[in-house]
mmCIF file of C-alpha atoms in Angstrom:
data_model
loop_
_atom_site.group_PDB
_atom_site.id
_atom_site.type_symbol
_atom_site.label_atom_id
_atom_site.label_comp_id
_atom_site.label_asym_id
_atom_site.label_seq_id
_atom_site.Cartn_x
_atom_site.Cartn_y
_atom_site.Cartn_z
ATOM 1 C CA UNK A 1 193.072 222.981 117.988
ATOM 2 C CA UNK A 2 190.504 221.545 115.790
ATOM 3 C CA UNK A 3 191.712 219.223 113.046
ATOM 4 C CA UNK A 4 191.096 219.549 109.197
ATOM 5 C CA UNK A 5 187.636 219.151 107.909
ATOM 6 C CA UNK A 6 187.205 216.174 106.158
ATOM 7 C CA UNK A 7 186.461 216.216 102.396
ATOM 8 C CA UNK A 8 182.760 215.108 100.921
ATOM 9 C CA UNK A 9 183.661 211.287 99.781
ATOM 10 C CA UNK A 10 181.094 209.204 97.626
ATOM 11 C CA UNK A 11 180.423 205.749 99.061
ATOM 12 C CA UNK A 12 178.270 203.016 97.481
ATOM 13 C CA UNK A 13 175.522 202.521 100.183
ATOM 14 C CA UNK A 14 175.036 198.700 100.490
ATOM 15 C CA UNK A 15 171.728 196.572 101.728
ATOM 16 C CA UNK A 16 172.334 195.785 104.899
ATOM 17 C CA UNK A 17 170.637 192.408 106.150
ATOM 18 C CA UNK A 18 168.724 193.912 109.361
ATOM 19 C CA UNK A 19 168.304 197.918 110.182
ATOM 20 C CA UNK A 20 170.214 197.781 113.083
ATOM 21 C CA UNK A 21 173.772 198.813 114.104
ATOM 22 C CA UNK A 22 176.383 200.533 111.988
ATOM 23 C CA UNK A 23 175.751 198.270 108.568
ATOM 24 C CA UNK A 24 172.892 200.105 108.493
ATOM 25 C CA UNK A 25 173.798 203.225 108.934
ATOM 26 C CA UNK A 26 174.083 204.356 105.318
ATOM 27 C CA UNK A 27 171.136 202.727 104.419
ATOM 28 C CA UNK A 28 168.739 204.741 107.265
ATOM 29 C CA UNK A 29 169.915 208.007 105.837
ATOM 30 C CA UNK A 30 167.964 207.564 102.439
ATOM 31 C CA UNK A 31 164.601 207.467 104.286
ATOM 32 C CA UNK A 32 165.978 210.523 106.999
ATOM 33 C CA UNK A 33 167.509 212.570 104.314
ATOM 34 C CA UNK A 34 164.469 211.843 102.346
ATOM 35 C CA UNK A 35 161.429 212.977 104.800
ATOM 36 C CA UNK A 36 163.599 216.121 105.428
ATOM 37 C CA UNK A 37 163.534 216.964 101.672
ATOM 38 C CA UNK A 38 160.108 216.082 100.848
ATOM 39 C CA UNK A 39 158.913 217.844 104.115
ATOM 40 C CA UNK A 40 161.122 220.762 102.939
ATOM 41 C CA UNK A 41 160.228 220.755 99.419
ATOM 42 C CA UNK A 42 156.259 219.790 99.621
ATOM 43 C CA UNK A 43 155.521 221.778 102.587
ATOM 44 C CA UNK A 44 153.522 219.131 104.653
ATOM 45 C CA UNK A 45 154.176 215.241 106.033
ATOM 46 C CA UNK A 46 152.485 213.248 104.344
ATOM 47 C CA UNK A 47 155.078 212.127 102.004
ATOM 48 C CA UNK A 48 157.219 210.624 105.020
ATOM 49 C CA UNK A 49 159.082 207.388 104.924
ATOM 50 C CA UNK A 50 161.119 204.900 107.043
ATOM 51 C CA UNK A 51 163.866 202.630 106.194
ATOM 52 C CA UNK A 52 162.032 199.572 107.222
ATOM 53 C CA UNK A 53 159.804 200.550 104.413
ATOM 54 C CA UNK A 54 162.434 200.673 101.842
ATOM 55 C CA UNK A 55 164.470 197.624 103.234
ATOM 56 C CA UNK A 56 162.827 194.486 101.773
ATOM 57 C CA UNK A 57 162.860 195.879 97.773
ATOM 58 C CA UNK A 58 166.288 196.604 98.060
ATOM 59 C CA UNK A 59 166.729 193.313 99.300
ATOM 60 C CA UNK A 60 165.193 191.646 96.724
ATOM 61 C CA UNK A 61 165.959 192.418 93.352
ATOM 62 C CA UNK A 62 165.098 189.724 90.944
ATOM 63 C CA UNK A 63 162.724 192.685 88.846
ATOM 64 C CA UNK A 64 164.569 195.529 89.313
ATOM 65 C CA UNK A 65 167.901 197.047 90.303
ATOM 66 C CA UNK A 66 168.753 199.298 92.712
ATOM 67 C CA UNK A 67 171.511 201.058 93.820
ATOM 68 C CA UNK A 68 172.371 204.055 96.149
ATOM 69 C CA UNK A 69 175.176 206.271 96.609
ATOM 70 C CA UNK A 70 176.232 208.497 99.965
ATOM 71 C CA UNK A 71 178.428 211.669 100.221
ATOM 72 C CA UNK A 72 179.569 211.708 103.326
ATOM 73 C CA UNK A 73 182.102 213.849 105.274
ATOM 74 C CA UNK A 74 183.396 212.471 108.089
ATOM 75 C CA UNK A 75 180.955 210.960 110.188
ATOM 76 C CA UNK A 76 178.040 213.206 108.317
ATOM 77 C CA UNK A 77 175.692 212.115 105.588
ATOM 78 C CA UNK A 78 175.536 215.208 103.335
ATOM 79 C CA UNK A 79 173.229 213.472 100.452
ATOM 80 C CA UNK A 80 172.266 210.081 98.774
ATOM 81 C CA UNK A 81 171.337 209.509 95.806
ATOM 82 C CA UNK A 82 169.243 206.160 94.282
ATOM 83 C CA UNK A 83 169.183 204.358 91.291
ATOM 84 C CA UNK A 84 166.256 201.825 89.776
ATOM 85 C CA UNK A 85 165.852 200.120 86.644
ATOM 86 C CA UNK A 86 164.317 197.317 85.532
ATOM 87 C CA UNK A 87 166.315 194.263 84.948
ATOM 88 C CA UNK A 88 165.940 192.028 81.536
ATOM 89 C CA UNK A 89 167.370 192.836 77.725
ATOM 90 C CA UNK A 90 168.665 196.439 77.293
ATOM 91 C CA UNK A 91 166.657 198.883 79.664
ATOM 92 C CA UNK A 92 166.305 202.228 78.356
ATOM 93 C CA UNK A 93 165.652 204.218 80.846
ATOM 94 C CA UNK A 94 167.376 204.645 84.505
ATOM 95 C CA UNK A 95 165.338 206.720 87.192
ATOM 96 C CA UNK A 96 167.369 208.464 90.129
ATOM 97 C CA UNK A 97 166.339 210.239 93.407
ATOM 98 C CA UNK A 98 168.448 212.622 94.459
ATOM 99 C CA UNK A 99 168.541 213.998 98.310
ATOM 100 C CA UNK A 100 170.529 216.501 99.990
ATOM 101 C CA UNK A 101 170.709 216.829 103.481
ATOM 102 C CA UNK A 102 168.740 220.650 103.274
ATOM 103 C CA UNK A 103 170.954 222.539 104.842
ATOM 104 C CA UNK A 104 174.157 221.195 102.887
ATOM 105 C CA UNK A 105 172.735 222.293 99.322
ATOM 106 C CA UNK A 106 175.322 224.612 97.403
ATOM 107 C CA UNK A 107 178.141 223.209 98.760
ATOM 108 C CA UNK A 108 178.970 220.863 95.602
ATOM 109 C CA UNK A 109 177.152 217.821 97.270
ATOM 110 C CA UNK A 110 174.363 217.756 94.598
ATOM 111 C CA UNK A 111 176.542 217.733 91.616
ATOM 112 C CA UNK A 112 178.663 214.741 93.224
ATOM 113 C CA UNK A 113 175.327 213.406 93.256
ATOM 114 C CA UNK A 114 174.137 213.463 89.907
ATOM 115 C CA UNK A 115 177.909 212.446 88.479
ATOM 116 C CA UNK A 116 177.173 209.322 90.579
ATOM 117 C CA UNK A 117 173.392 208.373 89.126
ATOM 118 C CA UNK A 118 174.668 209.296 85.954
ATOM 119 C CA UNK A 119 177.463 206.841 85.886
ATOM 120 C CA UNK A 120 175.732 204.441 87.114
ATOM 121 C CA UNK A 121 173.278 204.417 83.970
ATOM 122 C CA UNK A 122 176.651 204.362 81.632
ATOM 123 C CA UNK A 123 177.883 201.451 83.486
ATOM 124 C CA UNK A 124 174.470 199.227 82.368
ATOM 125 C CA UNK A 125 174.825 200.877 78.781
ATOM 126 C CA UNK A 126 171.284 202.711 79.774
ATOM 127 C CA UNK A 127 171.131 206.120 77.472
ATOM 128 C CA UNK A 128 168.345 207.624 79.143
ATOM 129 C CA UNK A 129 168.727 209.046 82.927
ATOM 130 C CA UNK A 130 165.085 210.788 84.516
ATOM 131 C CA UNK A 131 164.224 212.177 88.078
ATOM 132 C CA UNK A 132 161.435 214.226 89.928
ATOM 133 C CA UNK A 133 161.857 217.006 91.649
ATOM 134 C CA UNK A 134 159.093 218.481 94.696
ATOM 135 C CA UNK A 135 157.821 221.724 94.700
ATOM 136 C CA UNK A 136 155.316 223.981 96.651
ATOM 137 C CA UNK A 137 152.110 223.831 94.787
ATOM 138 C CA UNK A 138 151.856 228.150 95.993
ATOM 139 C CA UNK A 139 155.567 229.279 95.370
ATOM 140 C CA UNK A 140 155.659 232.525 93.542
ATOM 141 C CA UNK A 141 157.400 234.223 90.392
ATOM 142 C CA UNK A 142 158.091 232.378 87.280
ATOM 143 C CA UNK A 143 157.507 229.355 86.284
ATOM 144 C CA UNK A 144 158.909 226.637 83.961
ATOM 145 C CA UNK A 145 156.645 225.077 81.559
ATOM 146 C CA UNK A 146 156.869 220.966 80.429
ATOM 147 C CA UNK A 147 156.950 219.958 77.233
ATOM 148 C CA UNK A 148 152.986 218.789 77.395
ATOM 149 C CA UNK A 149 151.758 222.234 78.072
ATOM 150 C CA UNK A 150 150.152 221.242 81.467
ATOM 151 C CA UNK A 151 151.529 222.775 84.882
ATOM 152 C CA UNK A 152 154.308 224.213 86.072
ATOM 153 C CA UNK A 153 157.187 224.457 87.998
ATOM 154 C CA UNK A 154 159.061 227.168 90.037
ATOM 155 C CA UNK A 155 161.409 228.341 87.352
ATOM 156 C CA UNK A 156 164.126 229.614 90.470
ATOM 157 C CA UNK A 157 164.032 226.983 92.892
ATOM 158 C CA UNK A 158 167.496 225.480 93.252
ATOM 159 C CA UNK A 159 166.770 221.707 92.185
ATOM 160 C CA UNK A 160 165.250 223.620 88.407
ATOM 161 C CA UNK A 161 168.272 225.507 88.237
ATOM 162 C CA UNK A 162 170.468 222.041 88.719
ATOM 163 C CA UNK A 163 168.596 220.414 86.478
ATOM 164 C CA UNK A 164 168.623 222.621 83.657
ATOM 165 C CA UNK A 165 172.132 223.244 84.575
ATOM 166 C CA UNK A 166 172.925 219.630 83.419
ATOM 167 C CA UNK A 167 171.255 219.629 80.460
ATOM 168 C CA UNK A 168 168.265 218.087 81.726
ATOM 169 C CA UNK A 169 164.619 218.715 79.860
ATOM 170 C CA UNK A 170 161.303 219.490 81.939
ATOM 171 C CA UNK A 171 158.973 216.841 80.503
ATOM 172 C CA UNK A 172 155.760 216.351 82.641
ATOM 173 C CA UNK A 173 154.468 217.634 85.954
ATOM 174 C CA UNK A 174 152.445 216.152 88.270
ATOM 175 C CA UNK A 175 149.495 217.051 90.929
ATOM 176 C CA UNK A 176 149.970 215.972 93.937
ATOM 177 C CA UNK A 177 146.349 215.588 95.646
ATOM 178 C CA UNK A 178 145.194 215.431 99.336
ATOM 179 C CA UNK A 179 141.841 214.029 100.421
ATOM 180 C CA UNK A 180 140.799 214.800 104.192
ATOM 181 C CA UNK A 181 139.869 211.257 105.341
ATOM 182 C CA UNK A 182 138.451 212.726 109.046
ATOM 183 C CA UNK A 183 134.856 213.823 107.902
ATOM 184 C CA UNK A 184 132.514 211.917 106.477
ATOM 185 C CA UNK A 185 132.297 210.891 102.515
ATOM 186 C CA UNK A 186 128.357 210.929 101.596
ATOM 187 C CA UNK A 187 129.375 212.445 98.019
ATOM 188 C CA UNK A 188 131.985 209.439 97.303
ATOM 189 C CA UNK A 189 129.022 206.997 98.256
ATOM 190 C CA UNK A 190 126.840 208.859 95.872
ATOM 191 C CA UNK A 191 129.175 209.126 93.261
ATOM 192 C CA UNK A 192 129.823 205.163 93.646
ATOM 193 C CA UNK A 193 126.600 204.477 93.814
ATOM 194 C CA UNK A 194 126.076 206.643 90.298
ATOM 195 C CA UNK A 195 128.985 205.189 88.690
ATOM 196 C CA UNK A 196 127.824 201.239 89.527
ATOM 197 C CA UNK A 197 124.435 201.957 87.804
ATOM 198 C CA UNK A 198 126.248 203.424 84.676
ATOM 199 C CA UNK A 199 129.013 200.846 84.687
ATOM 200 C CA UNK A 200 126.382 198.364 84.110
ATOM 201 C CA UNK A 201 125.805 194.305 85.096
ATOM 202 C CA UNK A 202 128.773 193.450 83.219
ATOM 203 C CA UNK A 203 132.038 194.909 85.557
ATOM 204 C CA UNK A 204 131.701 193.729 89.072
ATOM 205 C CA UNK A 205 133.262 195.309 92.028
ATOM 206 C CA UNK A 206 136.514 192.974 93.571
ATOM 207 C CA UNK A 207 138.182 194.259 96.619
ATOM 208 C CA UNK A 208 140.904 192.525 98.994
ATOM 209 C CA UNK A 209 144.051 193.276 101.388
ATOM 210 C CA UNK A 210 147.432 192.425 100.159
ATOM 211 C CA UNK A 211 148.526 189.615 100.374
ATOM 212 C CA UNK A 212 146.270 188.969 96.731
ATOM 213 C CA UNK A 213 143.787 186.153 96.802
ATOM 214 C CA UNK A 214 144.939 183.085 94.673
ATOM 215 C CA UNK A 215 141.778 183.576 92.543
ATOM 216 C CA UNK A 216 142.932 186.791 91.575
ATOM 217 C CA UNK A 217 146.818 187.169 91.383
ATOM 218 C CA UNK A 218 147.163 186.123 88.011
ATOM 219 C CA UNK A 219 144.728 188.005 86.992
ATOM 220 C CA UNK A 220 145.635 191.589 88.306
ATOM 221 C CA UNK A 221 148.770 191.158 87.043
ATOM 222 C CA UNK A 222 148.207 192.442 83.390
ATOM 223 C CA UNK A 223 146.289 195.706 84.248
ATOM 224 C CA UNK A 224 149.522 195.981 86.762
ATOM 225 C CA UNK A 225 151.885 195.781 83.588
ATOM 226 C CA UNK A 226 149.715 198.014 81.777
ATOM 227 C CA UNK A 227 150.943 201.131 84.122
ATOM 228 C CA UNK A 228 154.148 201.171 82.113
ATOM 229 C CA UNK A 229 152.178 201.938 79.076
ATOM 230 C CA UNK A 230 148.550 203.018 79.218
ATOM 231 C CA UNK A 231 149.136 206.330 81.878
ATOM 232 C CA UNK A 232 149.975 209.957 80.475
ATOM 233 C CA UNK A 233 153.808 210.114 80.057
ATOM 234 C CA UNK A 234 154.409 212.856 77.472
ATOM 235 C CA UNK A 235 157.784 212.413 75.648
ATOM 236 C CA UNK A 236 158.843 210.201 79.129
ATOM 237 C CA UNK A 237 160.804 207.214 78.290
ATOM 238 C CA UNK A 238 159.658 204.221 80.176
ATOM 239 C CA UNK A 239 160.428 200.608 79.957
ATOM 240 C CA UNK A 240 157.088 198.346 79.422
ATOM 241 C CA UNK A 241 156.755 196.125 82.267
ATOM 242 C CA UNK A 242 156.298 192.325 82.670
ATOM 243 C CA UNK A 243 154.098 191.085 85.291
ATOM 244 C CA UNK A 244 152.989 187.149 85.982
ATOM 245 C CA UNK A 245 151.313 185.943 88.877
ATOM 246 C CA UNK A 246 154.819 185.239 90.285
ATOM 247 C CA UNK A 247 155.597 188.528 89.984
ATOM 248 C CA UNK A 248 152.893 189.732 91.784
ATOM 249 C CA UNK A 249 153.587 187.448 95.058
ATOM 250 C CA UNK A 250 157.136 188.707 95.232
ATOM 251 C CA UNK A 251 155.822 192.273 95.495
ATOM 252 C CA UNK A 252 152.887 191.212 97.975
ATOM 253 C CA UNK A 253 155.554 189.342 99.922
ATOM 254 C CA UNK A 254 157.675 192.652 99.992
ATOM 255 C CA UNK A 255 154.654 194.541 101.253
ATOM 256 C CA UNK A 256 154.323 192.394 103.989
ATOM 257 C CA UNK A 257 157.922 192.406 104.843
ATOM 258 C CA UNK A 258 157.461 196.274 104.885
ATOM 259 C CA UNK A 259 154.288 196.362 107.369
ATOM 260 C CA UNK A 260 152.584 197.927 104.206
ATOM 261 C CA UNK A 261 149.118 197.497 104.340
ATOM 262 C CA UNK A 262 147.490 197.822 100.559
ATOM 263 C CA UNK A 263 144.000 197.505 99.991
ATOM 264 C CA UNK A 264 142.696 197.011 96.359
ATOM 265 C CA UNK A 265 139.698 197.580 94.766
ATOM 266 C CA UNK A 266 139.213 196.279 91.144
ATOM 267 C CA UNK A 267 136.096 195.901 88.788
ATOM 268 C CA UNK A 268 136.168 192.641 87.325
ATOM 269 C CA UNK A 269 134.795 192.391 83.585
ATOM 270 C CA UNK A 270 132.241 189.317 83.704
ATOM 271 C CA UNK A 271 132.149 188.551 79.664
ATOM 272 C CA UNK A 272 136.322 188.070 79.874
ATOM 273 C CA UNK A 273 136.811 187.024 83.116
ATOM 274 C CA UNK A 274 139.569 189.995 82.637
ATOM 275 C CA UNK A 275 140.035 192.348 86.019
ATOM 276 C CA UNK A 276 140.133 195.552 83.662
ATOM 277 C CA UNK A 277 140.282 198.161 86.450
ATOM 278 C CA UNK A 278 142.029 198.549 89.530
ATOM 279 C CA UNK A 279 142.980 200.814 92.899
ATOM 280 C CA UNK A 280 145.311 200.533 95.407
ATOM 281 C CA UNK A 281 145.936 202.757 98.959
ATOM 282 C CA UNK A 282 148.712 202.035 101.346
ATOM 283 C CA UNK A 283 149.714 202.795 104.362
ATOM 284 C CA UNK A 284 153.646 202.188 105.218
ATOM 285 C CA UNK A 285 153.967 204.087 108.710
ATOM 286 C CA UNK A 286 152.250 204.182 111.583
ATOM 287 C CA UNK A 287 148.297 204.032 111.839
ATOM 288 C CA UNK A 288 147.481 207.890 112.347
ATOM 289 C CA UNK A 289 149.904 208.886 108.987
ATOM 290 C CA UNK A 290 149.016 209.468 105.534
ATOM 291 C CA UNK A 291 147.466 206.712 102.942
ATOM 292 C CA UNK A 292 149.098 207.109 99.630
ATOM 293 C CA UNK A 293 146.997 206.271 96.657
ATOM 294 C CA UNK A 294 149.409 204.691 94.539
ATOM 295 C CA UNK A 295 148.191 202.934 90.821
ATOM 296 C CA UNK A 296 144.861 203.622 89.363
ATOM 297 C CA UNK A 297 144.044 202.056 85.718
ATOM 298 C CA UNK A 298 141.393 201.277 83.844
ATOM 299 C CA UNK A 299 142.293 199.101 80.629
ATOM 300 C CA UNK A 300 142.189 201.936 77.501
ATOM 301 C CA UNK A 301 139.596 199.153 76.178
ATOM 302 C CA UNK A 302 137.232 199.876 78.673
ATOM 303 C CA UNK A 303 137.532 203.384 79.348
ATOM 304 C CA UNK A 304 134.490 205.129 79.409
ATOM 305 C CA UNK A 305 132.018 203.602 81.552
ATOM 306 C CA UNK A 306 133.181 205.239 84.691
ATOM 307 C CA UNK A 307 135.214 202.648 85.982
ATOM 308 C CA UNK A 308 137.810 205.036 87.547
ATOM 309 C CA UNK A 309 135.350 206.139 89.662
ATOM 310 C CA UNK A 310 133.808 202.723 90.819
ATOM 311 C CA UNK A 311 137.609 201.629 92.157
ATOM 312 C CA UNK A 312 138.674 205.138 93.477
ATOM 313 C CA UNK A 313 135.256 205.487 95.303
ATOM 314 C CA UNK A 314 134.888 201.613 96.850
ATOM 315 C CA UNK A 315 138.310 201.566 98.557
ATOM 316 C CA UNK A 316 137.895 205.437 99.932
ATOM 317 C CA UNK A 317 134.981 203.905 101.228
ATOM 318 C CA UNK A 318 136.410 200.363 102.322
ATOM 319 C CA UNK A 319 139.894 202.578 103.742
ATOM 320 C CA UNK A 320 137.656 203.884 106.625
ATOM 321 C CA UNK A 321 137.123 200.547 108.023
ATOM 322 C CA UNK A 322 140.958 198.948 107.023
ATOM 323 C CA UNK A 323 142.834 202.457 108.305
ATOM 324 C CA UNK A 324 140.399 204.203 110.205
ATOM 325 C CA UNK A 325 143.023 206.452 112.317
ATOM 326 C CA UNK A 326 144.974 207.622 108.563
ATOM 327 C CA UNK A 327 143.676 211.223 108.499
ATOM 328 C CA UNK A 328 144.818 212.058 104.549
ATOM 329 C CA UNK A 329 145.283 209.982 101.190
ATOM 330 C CA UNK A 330 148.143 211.761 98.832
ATOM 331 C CA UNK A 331 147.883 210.898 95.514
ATOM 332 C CA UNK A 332 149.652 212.109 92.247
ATOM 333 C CA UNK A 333 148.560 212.108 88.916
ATOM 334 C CA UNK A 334 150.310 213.774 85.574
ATOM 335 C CA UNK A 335 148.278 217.394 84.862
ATOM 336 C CA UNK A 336 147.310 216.108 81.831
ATOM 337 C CA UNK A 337 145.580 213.043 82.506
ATOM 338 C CA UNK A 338 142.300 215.322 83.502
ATOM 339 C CA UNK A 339 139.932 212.499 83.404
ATOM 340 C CA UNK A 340 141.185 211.207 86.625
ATOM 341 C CA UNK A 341 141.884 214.840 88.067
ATOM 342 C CA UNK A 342 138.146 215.207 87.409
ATOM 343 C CA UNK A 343 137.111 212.197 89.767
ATOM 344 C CA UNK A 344 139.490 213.289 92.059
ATOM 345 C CA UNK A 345 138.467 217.207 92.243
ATOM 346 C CA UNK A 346 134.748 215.640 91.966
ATOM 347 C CA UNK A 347 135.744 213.604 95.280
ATOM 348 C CA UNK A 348 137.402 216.817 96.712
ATOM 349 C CA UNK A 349 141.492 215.873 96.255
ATOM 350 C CA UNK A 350 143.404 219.518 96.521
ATOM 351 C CA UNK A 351 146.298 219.830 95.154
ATOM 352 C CA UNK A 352 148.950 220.459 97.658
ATOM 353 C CA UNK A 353 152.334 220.440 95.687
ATOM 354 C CA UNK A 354 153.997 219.569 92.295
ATOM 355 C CA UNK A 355 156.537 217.263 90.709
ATOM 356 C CA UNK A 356 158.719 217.824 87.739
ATOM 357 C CA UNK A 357 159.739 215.180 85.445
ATOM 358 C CA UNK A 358 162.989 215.468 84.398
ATOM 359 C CA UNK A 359 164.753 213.451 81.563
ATOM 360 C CA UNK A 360 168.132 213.340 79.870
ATOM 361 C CA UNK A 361 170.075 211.897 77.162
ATOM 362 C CA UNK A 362 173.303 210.766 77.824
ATOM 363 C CA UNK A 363 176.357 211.409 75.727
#
């Protein structure tokens, strides 16, 4: 005779100090559970990750909090769910990622889920709670609209119907972008070689490899702390950012830890001596996997002389000689922020899938 199935449990996950043996176990099923989903969800691979990625942040937390959550029955991870915020006076806002093992959705594990990243926020006295859910950029039937106007999402998929379920408000949706790194790129060097000429004598081109030069960190620090308030965001509510040059090591130094390899290309404005635009690709798993394109800024100040396109253009362009074997860069970028969708459909990005921002008061 078999013996009773065990019950779903919740179970904080904790950091283990190395990936290996049973300490670890809980902690490896956020980046399993979470390739399944996004492979799942998105259709494609190239928004895979690994534990050892995700190991050193959640090791050090001096910026930022995290915290994950497991249901497990028995011996079987059914979901996780993660928490970040950032740390300092009286965060607002508390962003979760919520993952169910794909073939366990429906059976209550998703709602255990959300109870958990929900009380998490209560416990730090944080009213607002926001997520992002992956969808197929070709599903069919209807779709949901954000509050911006721009995009969509599948109005029947099961993580919309959870979401609204809970009281939770569509607020943004974003593009995500593929570029097919295995041909060659004669229109980016054209189009960098047209934006340089407009750009003019007074932004020069900067470009390095993480870990940041010492002539430099302090100085890319600002237009890094200027993501939490100069990129589309709709009625999003996000927590401004403080970044210092010691700041910027610690995340270099978690990079590193990660076998992350970030290169970044930045335009340096001469008058200032400010860096006022900036680019970054990585590339977290092995050599022949997907780059992702993570922050692009230019300063709002000095928007408008085609900067965007000088940093997006030089490190496509310097990528081919520091990942030479990464066949795709995935990017995403909020459907309303069309001057950078222009560069990238000008550069030939397609869009692949979507992501739905989600936000909610709590009571």
């Amino acid at each position: 005779m078999t013996g009773p199935v065990a019950a779903p449990a919740l179970t904080r996950i904790p950091v283990p100090r190395t990936l290996d043996g049973d300490e670890a176990r809980l902690f490896r099923a956020i980046a399993e559970i979470g390739t399944a989903v996004c492979r799942k969800d998105a259709g494609h691979d190239h928004l895979d990750h690994t534990a050892q990625e995700l190991l050193p942040s959640w090791q050090e937390q001096i910026d930022r909090t995290q915290v994950g959550y497991a249901v497990e029955a028995g011996d079987e991870v059914l979901g996780v769910v993660t928490t970040v915020h950032q740390n300092g006076d009286a965060p607002r806002s508390l962003e979760f990622d919520l993952l169910v093992a794909p073939d366990r959705w429906g059976e209550g594990v998703e709602e255990m889920l959300l109870a958990a990243a929900e009380d998490e926020a209560r416990r730090h006295g944080i009213p607002v709670v926001q997520t992002y859910t992956l969808h197929r950029a070709d599903t069919p039937g209807e779709k949901l609209v954000p509050a911006t106007g721009w995009g969509s999402v599948p109005a029947d998929d099961r993580q919309t119907r959870l979401m609204v379920a809970h009281g939770y408000a569509l607020e943004q949706v974003e593009r995500n972008s593929v570029l097919d790194l295995r041909e060659p790129l004669p229109l980016v060097e054209a189009m960098l070689a047209e934006a340089l000429v407009a750009a003019g004598p007074d932004y020069r081109p900067l470009a390095w490899t993480l870990p940041t030069p010492d002539e430099w960190v302090e100085k890319i620090a600002y237009p890094i702390s200027r993501m939490s308030t100069d990129v589309p965001a709709g009625d999003l509510v996000w927590d401004e950012e403080v970044w210092d040059a010691a700041r910027v090591r610690r995340r270099d130094a978690r990079l590193q830890a990660a076998g992350t390899t970030v290169s970044v290309s930045a335009v340096l404005h001469e008058p200032s001596g400010t860096i006022v635009a900036y680019n970054e690709l990585a590339l977290a798993g092995p050599a022949d996997s997907a780059t992702s394109q993570w922050g692009t800024l230019v300063l709002r100040e000095h928007r408008g002389h085609r900067l965007g396109t000088v940093v997006k253009c030089a490190n496509l362009l310097r990528w081919r000689e520091v990942a030479p074997r990464s066949p795709f860069v995935s990017t995403f970028n909020a459907e309303e922020n069309r001057p950078m969708l222009d560069i990238n459909e000008a550069i030939g990005f397609v869009g692949v899938s979507v992501a739905g921002a989600w936000q909610k008061t709590l009571d």
